[in-house]
PDB file of C-alpha atoms in Angstrom:
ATOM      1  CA  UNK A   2      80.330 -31.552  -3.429  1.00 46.00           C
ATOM      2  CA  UNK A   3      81.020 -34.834  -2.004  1.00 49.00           C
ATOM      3  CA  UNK A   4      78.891 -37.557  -1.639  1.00 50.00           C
ATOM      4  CA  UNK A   5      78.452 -39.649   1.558  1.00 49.00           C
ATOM      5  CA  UNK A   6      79.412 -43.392   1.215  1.00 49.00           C
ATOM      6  CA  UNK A   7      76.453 -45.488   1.680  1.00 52.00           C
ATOM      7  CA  UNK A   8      76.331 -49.352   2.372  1.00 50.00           C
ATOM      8  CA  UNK A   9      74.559 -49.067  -1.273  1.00 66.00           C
ATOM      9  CA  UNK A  10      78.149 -48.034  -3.087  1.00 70.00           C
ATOM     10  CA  UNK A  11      79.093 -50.226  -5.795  1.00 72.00           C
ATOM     11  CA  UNK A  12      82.722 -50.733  -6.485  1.00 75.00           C
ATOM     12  CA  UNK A  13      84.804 -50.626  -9.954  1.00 75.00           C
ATOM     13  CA  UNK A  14      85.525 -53.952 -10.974  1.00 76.00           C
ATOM     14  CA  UNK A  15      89.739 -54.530 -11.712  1.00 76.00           C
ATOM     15  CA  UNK A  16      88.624 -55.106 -15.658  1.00 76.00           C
ATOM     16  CA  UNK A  17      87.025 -51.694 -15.757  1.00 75.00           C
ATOM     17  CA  UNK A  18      89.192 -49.710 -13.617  1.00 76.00           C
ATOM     18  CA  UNK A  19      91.568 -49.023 -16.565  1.00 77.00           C
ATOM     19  CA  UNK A  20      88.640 -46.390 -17.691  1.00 78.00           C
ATOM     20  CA  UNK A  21      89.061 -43.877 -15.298  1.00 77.00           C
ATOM     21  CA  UNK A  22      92.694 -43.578 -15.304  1.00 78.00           C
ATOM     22  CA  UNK A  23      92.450 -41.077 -18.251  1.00 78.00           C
ATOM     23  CA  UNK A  24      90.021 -38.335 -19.129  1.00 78.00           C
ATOM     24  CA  UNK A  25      86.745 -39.435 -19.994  1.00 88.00           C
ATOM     25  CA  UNK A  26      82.938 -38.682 -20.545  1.00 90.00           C
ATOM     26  CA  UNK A  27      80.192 -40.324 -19.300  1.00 93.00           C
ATOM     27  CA  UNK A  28      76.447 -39.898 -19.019  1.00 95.00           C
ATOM     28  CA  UNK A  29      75.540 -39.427 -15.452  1.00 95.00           C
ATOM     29  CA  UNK A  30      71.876 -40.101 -14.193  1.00 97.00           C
ATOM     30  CA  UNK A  31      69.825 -38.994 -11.408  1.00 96.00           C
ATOM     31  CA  UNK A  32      65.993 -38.940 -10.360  1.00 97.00           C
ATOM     32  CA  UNK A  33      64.440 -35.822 -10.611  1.00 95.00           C
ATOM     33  CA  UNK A  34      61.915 -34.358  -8.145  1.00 93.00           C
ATOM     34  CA  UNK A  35      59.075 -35.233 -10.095  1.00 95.00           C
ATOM     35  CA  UNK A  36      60.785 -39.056 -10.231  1.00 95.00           C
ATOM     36  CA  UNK A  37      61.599 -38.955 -13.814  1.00 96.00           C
ATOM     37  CA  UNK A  38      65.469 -39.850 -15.363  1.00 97.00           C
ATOM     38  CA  UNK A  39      67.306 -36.089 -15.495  1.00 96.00           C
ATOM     39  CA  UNK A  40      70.833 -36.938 -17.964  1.00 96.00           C
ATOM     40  CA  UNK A  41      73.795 -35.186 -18.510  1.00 94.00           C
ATOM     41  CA  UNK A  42      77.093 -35.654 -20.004  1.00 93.00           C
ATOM     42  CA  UNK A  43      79.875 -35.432 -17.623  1.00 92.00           C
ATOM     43  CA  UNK A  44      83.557 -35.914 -16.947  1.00 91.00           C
ATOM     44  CA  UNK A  45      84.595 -38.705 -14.555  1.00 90.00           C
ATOM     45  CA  UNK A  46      87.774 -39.958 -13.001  1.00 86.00           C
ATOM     46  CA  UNK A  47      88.248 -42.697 -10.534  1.00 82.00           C
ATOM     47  CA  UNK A  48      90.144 -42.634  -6.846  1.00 79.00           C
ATOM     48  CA  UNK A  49      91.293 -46.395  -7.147  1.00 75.00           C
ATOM     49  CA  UNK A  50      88.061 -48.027  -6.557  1.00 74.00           C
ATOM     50  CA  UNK A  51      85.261 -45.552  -7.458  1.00 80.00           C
ATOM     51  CA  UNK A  52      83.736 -43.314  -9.633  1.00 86.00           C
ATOM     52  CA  UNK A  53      84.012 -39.985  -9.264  1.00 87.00           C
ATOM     53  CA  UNK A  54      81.909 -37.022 -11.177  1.00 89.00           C
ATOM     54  CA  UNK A  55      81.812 -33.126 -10.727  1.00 84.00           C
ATOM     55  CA  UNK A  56      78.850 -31.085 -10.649  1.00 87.00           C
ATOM     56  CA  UNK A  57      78.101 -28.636  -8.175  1.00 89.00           C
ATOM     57  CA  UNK A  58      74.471 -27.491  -6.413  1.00 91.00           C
ATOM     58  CA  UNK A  59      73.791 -24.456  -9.156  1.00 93.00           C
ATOM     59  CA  UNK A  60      73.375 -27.824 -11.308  1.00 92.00           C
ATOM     60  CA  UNK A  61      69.820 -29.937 -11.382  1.00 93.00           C
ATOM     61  CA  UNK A  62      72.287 -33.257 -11.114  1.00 92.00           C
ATOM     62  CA  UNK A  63      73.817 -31.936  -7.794  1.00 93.00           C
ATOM     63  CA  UNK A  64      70.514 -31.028  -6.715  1.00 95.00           C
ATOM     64  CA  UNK A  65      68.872 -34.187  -8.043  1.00 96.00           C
ATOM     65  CA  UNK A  66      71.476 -36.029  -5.871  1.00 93.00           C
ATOM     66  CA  UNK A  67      71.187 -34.653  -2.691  1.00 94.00           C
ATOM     67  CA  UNK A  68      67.551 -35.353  -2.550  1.00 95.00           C
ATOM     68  CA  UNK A  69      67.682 -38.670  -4.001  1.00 95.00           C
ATOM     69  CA  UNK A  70      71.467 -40.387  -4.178  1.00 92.00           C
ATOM     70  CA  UNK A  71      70.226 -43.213  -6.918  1.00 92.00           C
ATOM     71  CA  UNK A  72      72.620 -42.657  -9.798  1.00 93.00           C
ATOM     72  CA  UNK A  73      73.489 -44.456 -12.724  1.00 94.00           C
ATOM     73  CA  UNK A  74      76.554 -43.844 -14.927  1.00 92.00           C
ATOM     74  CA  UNK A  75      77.418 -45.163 -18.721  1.00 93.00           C
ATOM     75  CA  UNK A  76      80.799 -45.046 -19.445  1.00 91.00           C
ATOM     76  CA  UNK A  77      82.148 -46.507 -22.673  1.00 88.00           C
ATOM     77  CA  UNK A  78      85.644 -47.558 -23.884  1.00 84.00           C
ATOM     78  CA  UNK A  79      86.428 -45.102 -26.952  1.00 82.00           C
ATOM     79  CA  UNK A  80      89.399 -48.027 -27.635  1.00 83.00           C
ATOM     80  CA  UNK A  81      86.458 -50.584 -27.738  1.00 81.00           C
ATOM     81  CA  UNK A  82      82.767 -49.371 -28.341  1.00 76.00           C
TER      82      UNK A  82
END
């Protein structure tokens, strides 16, 4: 699934970008039909200057994002929590 790029996409600042060039969790959030936070643990990777996750539409998140593209992911250093 790919997501369209919206004028709403927030880029990776150059201090964080060193995050995503290895294998890593993060918790991925989405707004669920009923409007309340759905979270899941998933892995994400960066392209150079944006996050990228994987889920697919047999999964509430992918779901959750086509109907509502309002995210929010924590990612956290395992060198430096």
């Amino acid at each position: 699934m790919t997501a369209p790029t919206t004028s709403e996409q927030v880029m990776i600042p150059a201090s964080h970008q060193d995050l995503l060039a290895r294998a890593i969790c993060g918790v991925l959030t989405t707004v669920a039909g009923d409007g309340q936070p759905h979270s899941s643990l998933v892995w994400v990777d960066g392209d150079g200057s944006c996050a990228r996750v994987n889920t697919t539409l047999q999964r509430q998140q992918g779901r959750n994002l086509l109907a509502n593209p309002k995210v929010s992911l924590l990612v956290v250093d395992p060198d430096n929590t």
